[in-house]
PDB file of C-alpha atoms in Angstrom:
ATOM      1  CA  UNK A  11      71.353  29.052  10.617  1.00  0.00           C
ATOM      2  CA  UNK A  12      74.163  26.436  10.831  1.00  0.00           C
ATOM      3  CA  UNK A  13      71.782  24.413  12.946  1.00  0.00           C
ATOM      4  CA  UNK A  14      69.360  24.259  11.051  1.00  0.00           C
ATOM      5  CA  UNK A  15      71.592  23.046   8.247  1.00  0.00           C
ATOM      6  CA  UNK A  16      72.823  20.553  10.598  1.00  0.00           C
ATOM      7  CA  UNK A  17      69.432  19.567  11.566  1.00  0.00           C
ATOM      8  CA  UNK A  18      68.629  19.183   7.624  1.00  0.00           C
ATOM      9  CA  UNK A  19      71.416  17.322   6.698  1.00  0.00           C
ATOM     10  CA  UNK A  20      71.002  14.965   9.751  1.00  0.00           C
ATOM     11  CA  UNK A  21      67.215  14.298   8.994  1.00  0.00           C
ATOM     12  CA  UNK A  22      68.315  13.687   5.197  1.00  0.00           C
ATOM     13  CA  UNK A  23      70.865  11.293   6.147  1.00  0.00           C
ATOM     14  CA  UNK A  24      68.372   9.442   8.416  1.00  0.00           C
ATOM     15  CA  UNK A  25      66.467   9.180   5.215  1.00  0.00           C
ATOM     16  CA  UNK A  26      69.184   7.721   2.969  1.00  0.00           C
ATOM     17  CA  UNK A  27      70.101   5.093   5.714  1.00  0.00           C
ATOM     18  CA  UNK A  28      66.766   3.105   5.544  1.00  0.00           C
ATOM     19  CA  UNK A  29      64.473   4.925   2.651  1.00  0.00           C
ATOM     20  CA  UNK A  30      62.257   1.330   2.562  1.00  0.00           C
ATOM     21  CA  UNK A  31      60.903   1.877   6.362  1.00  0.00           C
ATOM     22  CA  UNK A  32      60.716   5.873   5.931  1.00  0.00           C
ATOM     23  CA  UNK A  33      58.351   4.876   3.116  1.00  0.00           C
ATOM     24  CA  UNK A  34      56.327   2.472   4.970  1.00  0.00           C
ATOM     25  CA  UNK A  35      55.774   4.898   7.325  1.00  0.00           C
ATOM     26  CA  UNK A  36      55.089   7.835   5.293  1.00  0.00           C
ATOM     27  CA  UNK A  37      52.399   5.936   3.839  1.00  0.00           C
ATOM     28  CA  UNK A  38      51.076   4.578   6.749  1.00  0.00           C
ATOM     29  CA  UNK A  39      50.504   8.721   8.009  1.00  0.00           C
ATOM     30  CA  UNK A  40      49.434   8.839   4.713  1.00  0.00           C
ATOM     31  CA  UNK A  41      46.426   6.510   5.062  1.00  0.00           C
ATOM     32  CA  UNK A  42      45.995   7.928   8.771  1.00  0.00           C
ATOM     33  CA  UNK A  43      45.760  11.248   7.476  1.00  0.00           C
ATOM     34  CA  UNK A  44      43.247  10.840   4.744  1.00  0.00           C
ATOM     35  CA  UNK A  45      41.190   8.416   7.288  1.00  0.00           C
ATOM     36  CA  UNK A  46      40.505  11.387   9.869  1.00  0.00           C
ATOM     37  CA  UNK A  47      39.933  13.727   7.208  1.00  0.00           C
ATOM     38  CA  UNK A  48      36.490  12.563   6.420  1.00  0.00           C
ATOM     39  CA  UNK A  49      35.776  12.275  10.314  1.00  0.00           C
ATOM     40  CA  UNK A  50      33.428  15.473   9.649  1.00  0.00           C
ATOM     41  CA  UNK A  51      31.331  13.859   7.234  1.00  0.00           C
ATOM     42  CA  UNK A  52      28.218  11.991   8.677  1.00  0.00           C
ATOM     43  CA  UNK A  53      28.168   9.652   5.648  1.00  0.00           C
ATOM     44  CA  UNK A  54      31.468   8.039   6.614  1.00  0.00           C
ATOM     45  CA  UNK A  55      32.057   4.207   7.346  1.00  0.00           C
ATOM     46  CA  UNK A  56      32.412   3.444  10.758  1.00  0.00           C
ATOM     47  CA  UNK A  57      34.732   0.413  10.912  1.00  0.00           C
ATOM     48  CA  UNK A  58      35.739  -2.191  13.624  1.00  0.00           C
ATOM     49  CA  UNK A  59      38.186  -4.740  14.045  1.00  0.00           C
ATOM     50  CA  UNK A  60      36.803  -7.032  16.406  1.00  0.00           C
ATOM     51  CA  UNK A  61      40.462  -9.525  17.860  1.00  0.00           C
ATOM     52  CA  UNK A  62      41.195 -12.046  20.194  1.00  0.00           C
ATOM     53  CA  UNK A  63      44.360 -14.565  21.060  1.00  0.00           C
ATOM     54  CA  UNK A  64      45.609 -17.235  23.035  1.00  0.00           C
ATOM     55  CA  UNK A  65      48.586 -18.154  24.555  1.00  0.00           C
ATOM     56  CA  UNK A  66      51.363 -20.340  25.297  1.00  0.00           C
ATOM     57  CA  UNK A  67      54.201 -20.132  27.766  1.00  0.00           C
ATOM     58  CA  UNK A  68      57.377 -19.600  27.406  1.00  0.00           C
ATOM     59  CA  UNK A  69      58.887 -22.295  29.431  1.00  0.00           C
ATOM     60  CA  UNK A  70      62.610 -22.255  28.973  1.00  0.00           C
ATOM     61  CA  UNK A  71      63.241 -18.552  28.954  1.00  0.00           C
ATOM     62  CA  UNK A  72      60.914 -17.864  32.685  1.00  0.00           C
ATOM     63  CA  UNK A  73      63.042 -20.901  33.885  1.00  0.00           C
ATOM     64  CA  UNK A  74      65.897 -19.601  33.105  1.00  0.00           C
ATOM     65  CA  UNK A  75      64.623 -16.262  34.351  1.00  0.00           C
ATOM     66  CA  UNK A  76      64.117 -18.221  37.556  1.00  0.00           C
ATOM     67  CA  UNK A  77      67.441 -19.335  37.984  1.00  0.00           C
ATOM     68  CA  UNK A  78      69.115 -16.487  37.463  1.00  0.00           C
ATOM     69  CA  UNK A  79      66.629 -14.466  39.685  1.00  0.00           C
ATOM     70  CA  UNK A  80      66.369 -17.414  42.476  1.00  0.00           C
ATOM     71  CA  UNK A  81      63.804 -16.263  45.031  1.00  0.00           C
ATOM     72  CA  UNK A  82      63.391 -13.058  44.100  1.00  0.00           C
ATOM     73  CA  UNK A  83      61.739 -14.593  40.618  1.00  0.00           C
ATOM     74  CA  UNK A  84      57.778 -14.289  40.311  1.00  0.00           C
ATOM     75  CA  UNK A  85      56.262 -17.408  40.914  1.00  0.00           C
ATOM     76  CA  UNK A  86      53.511 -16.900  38.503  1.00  0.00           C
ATOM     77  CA  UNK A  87      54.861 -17.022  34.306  1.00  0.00           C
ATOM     78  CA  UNK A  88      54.036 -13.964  33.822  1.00  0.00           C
ATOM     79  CA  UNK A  89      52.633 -11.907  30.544  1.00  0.00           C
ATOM     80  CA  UNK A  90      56.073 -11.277  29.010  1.00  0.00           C
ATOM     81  CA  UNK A  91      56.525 -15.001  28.910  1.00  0.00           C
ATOM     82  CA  UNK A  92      53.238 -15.226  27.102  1.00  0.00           C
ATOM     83  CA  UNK A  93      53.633 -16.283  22.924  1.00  0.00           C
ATOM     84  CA  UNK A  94      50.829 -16.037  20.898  1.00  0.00           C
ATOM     85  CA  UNK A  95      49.281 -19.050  20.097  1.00  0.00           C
ATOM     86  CA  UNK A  96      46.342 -18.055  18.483  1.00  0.00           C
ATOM     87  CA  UNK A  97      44.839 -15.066  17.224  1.00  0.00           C
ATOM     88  CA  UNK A  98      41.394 -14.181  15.215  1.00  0.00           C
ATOM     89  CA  UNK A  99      40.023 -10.770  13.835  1.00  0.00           C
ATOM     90  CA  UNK A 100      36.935  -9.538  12.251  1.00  0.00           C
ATOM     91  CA  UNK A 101      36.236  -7.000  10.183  1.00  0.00           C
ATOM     92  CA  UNK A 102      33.217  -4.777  10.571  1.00  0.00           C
ATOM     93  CA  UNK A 103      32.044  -1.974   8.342  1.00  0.00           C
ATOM     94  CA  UNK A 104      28.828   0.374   9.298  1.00  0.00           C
ATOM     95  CA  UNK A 105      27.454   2.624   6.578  1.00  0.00           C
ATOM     96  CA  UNK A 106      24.905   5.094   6.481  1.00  0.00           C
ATOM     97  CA  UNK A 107      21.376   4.101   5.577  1.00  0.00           C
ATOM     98  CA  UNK A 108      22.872   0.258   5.581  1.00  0.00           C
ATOM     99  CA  UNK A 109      20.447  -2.303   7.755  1.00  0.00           C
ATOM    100  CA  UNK A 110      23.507  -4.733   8.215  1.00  0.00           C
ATOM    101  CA  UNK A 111      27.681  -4.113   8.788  1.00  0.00           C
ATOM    102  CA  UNK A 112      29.529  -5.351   5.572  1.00  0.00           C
ATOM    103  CA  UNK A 113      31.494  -8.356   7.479  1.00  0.00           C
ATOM    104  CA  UNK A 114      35.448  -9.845   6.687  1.00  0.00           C
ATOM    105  CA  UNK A 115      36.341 -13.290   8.615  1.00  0.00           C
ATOM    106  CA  UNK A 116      36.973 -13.797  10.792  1.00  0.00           C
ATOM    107  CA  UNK A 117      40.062 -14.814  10.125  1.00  0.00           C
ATOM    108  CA  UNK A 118      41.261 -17.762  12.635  1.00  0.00           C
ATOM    109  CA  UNK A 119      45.447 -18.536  12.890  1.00  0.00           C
ATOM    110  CA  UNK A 120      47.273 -20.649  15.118  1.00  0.00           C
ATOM    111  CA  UNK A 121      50.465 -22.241  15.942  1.00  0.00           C
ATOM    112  CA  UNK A 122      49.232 -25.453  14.230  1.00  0.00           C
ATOM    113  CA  UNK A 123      50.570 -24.015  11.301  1.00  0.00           C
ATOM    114  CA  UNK A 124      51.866 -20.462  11.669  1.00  0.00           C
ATOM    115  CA  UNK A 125      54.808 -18.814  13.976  1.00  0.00           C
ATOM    116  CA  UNK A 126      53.953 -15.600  16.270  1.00  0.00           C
ATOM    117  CA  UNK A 127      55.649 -13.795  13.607  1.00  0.00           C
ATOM    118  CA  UNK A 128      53.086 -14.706  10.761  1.00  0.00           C
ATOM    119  CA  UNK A 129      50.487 -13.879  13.001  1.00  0.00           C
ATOM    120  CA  UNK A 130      51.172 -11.106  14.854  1.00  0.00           C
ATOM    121  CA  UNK A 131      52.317  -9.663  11.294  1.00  0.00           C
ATOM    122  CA  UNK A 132      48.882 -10.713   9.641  1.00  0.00           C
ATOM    123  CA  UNK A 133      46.899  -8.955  12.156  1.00  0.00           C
ATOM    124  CA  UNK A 134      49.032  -5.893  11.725  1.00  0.00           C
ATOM    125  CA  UNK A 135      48.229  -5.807   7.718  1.00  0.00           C
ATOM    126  CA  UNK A 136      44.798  -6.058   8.952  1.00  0.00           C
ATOM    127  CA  UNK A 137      45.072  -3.391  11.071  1.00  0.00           C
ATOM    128  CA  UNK A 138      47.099  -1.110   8.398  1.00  0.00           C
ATOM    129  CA  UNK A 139      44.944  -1.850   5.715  1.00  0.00           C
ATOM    130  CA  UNK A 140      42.040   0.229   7.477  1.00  0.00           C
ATOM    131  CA  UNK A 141      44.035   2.995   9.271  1.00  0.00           C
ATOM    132  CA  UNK A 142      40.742   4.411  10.134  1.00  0.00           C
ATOM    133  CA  UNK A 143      39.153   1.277  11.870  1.00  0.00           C
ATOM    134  CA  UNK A 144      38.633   1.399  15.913  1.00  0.00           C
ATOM    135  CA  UNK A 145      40.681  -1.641  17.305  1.00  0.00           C
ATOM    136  CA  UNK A 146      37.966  -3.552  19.759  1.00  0.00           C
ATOM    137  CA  UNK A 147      39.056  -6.257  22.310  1.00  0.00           C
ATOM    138  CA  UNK A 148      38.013  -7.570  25.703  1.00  0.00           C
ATOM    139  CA  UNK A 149      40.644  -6.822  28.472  1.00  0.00           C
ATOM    140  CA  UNK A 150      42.883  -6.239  25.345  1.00  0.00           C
ATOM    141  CA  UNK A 151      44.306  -2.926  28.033  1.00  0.00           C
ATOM    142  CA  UNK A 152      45.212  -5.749  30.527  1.00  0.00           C
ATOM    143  CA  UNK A 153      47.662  -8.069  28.447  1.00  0.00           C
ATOM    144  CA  UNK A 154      46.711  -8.503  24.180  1.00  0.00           C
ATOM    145  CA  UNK A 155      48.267  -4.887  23.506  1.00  0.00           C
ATOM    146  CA  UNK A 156      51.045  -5.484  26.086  1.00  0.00           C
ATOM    147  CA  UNK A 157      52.105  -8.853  24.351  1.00  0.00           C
ATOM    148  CA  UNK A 158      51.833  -7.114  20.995  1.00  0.00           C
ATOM    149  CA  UNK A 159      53.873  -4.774  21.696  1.00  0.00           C
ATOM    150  CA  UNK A 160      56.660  -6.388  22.958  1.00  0.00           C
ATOM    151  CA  UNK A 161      56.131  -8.937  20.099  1.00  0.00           C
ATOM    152  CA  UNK A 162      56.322  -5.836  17.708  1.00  0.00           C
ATOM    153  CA  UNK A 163      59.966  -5.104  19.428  1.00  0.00           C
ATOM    154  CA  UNK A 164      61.338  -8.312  19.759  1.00  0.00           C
ATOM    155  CA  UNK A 165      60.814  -9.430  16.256  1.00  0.00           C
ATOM    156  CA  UNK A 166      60.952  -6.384  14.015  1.00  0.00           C
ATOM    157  CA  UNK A 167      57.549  -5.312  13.445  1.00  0.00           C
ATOM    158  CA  UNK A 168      56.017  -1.827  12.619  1.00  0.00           C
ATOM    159  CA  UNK A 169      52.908  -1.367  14.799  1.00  0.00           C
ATOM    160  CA  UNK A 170      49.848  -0.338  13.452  1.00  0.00           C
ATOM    161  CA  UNK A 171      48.500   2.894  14.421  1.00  0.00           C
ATOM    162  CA  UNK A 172      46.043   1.563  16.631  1.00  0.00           C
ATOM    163  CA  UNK A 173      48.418   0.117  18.952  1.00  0.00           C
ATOM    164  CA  UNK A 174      50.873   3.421  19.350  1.00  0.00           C
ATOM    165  CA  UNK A 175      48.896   5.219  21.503  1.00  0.00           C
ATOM    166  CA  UNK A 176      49.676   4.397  24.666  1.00  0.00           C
ATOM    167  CA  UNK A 177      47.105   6.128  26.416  1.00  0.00           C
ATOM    168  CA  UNK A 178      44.159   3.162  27.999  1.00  0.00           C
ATOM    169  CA  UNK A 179      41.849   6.083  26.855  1.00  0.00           C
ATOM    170  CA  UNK A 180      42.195   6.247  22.856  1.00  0.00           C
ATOM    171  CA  UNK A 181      39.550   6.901  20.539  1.00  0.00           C
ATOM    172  CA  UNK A 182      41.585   4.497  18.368  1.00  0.00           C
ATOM    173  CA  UNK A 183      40.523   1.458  20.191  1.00  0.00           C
ATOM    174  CA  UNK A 184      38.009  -0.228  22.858  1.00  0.00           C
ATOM    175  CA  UNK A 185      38.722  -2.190  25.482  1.00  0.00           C
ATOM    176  CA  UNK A 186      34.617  -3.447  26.949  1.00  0.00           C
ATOM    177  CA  UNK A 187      35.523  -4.879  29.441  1.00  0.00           C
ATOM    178  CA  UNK A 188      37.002  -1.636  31.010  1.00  0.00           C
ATOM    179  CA  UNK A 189      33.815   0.206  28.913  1.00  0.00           C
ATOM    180  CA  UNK A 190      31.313  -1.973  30.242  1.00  0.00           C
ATOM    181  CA  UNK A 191      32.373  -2.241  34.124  1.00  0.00           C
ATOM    182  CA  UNK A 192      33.263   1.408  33.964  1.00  0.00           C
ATOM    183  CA  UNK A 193      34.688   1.680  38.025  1.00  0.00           C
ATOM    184  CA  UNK A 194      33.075  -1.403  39.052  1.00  0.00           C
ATOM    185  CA  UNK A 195      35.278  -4.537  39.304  1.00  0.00           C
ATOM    186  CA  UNK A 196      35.984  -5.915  36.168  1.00  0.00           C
ATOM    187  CA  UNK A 197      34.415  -9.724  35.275  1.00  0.00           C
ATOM    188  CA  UNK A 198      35.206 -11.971  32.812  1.00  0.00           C
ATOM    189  CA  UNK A 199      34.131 -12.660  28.960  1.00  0.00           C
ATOM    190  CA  UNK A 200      31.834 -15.680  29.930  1.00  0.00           C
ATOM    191  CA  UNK A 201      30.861 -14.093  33.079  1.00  0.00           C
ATOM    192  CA  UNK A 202      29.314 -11.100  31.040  1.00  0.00           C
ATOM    193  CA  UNK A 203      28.196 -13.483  27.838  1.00  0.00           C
ATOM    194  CA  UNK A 204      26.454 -15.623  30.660  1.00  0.00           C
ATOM    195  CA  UNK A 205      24.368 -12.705  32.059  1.00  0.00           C
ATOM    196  CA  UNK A 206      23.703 -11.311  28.773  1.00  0.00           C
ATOM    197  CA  UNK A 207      22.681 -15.025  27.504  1.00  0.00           C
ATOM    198  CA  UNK A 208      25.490 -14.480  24.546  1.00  0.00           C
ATOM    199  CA  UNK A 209      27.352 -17.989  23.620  1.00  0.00           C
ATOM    200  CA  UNK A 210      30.561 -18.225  24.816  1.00  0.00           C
ATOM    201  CA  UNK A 211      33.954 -19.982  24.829  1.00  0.00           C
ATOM    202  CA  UNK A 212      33.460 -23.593  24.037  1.00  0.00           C
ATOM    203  CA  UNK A 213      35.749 -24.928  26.718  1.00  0.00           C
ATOM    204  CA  UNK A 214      36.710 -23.282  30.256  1.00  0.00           C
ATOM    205  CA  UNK A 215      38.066 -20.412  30.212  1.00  0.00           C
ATOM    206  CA  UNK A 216      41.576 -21.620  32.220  1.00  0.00           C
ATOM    207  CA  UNK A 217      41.756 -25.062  30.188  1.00  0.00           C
ATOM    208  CA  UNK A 218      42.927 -23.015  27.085  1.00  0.00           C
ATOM    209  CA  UNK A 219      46.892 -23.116  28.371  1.00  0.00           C
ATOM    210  CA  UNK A 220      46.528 -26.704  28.970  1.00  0.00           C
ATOM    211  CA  UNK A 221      44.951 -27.745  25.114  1.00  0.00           C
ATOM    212  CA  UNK A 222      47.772 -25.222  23.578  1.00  0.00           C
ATOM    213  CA  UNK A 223      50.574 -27.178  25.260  1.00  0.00           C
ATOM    214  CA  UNK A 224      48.945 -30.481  24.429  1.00  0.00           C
ATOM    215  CA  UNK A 225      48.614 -28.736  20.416  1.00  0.00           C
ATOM    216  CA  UNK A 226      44.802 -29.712  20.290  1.00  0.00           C
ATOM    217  CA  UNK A 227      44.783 -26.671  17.941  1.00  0.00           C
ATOM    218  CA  UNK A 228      41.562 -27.308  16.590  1.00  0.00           C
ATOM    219  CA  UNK A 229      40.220 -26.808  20.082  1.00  0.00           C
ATOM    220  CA  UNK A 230      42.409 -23.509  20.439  1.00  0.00           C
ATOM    221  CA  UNK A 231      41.519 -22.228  17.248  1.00  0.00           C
ATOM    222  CA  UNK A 232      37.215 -22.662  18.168  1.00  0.00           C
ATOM    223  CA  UNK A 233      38.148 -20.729  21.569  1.00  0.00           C
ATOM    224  CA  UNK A 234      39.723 -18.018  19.951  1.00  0.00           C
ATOM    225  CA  UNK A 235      37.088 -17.850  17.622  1.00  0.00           C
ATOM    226  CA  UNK A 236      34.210 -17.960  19.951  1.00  0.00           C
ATOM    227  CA  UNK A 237      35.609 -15.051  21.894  1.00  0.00           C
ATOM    228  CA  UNK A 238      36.009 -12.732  18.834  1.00  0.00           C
ATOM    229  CA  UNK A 239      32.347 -13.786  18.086  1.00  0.00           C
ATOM    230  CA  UNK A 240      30.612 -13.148  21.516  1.00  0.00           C
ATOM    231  CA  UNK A 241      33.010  -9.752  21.448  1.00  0.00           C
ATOM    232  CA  UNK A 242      31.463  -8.560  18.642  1.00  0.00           C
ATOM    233  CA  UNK A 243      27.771  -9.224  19.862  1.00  0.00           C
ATOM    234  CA  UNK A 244      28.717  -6.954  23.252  1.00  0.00           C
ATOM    235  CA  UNK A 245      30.398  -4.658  21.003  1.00  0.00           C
ATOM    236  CA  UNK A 246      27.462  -4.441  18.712  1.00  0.00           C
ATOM    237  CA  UNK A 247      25.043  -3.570  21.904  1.00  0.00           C
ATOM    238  CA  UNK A 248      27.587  -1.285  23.573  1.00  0.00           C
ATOM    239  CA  UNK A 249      27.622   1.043  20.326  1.00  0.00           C
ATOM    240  CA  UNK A 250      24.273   1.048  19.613  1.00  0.00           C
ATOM    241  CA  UNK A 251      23.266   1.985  23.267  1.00  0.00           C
ATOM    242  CA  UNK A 252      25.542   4.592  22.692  1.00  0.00           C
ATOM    243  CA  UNK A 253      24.038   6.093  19.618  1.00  0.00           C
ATOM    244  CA  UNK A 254      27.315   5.014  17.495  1.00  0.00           C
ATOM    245  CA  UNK A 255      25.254   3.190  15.204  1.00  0.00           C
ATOM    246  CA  UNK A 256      22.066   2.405  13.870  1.00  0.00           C
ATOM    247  CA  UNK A 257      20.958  -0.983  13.310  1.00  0.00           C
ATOM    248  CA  UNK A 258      18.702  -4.089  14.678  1.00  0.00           C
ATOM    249  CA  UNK A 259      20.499  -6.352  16.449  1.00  0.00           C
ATOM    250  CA  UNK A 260      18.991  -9.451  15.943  1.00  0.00           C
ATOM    251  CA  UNK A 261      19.727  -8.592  12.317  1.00  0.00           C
ATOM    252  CA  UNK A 262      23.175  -7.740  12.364  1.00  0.00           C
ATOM    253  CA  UNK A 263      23.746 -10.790  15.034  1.00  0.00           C
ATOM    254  CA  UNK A 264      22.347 -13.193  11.812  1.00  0.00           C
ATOM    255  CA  UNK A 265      24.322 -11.173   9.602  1.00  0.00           C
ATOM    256  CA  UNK A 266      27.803 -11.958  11.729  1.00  0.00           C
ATOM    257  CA  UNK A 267      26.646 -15.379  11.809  1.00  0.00           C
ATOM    258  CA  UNK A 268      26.449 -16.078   8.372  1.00  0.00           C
ATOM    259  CA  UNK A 269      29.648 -14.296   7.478  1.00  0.00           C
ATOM    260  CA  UNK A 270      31.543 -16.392  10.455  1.00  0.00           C
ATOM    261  CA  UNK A 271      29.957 -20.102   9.270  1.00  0.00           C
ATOM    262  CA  UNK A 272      30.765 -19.034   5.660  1.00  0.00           C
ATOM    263  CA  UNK A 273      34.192 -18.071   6.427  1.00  0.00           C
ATOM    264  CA  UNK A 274      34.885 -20.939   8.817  1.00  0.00           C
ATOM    265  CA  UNK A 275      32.727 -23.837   7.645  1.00  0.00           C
ATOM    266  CA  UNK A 276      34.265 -26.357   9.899  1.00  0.00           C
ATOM    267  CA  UNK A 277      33.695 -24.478  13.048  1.00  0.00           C
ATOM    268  CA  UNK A 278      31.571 -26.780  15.265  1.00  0.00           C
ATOM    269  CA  UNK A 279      30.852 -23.569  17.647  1.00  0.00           C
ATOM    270  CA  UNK A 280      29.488 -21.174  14.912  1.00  0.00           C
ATOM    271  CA  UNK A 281      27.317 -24.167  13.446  1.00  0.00           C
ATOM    272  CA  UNK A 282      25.584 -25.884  16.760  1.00  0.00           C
ATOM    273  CA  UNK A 283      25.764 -22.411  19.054  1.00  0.00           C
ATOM    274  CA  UNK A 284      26.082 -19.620  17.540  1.00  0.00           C
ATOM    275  CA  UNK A 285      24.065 -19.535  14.522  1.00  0.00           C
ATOM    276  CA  UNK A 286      21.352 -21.378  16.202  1.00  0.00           C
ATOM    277  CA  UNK A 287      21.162 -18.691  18.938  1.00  0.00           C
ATOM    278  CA  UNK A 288      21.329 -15.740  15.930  1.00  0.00           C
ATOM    279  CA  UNK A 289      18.780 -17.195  14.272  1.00  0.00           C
ATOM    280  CA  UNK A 290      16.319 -17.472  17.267  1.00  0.00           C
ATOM    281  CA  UNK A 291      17.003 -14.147  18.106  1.00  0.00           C
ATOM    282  CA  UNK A 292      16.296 -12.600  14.806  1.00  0.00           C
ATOM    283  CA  UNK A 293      12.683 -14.659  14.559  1.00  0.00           C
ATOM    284  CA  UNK A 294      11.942 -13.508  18.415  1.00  0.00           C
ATOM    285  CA  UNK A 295      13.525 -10.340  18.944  1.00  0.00           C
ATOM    286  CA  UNK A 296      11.824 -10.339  22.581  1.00  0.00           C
ATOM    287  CA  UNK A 297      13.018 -13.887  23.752  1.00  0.00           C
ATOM    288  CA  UNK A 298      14.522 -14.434  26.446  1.00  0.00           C
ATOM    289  CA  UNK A 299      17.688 -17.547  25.614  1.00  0.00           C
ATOM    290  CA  UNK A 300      19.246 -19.540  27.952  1.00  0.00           C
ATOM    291  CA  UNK A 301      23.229 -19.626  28.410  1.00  0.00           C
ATOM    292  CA  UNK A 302      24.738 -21.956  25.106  1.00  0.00           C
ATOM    293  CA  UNK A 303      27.379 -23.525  25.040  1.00  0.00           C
ATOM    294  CA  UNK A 304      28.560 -25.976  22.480  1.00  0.00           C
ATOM    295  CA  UNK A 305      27.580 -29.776  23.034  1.00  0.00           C
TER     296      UNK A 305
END
């Protein structure tokens, strides 16, 4: 008995010591909870939050990292030295009897004029707001959730449910590249979007840590962008090839299109690839496109 009284009163005073974070994450559960209850019922949303980000490195702190380590030091700056530089999310929502997801964003930030705080803690409001919403990434296993999550501890951040799992296998999120290669070796986004004839980044994939540490953020911000769009057309055939959802995808390919050049009217990538290539493939389901890229 005196344990558990000691137990109580320890647990009570944990309470009293920060009552504003035991409330966040009562309600977070809360959400959580009330998200899996309606699992069972067939008329449910199924929602996805299709993200993507670039990076910068961290110069001074691997150099110093360096000197301290000498020649024991990695030569490559590895992923802990990675900062966000860029980050972009969509929102996808799949009802019941619906011929098209209900679409938010995507939403495109960058260093231009946010920090990796503002970021990193707008994608997890995203990800809080919809508790029950599968997290979907490509190679997000492989570094994105890694970075997050030591971004998460080094600046003070509550992750989202989606990202406390730590388990590669969660039916809280999907990584397709890992989904799509299965136990083959894995390939890269425009490798896949090339063979698939999906657009695809804008500019090379390895020139991306050059044009952040130049700040060509417009550039930055249409990668990121483009790779959260061709992500979401693989993710959109992977879960309809696995019964997941019903829909036609030339349809809901237009339907992403529209929402994307309507929510980021300046995007050169979305206006002269992507929608271009949507709309051909919604007026000839059967054609066969060639690999885009934007001019």
């Amino acid at each position: 008995m005196a344990c558990l009284s000691a137990g109580f009163f320890y647990e009570r005073s944990k309470l009293m010591t920060n009552p504003t974070e035991i409330e966040q994450q009562l309600a977070r559960e809360a959400n959580l909870f009330s998200a899996r209850g309606s699992a069972g019922n067939q008329n449910r949303t199924r929602t996805y939050i299709v993200a993507d980000f670039e990076y910068g490195y961290d110069r001074d702190r691997y150099n110093g990292y360096r000197t301290a380590e000498g020649t024991d030091a990695e030569k490559k700056i590895r992923w802990p030295f990675h900062r966000i530089a860029a980050a972009s999310w969509c929102v996808m929502r799949f009802k019941q009897g619906s011929d098209a997801p209900e679409i938010e964003g995507p939403v495109v930030l960058s260093a231009d004029d946010h920090s990796e705080k503002e970021m990193v803690s707008a994608f997890f409001d995203a990800l809080d707001e919809e508790p029950g919403a599968v997290l979907v990434t490509w190679g997000g296993e492989h570094k994105d959730l890694a970075v997050l999550r030591r971004t998460a501890g080094e600046l003070d951040l509550i992750m989202p449910g989606q990202l406390r799992d730590l388990s590669p296998i969660s039916d809280r999120r999907i990584d397709l590249c890992g989904a799509v290669s299965i136990r083959t070796e894995s390939v890269h986004l425009p490798e896949y979007a090339a063979a698939c004839s999906i657009p695809a980044k804008p500019s090379p994939s390895k020139s991306i840590g050059d044009l952040v540490e130049k700040g060509k953020w417009e550039d930055v911000e249409e990668q990121v962008l483009a790779d959260v769009m061709t992500t979401a057309i693989i993710m959109l055939r992977h879960l309809k090839s696995h019964g997941l959802i019903r829909c036609a995808i030339p349809a809901c390919s237009l339907a992403l299109a529209n929402a994307a050049t309507s929510a980021n009217p300046d995007s050169e990538f979305l206006r002269r690839t992507f929608k271009p290539w949507a709309q051909l493939k919604d007026s000839t389901a059967n054609y066969t496109c060639p690999i885009y890229r934007a001019a």
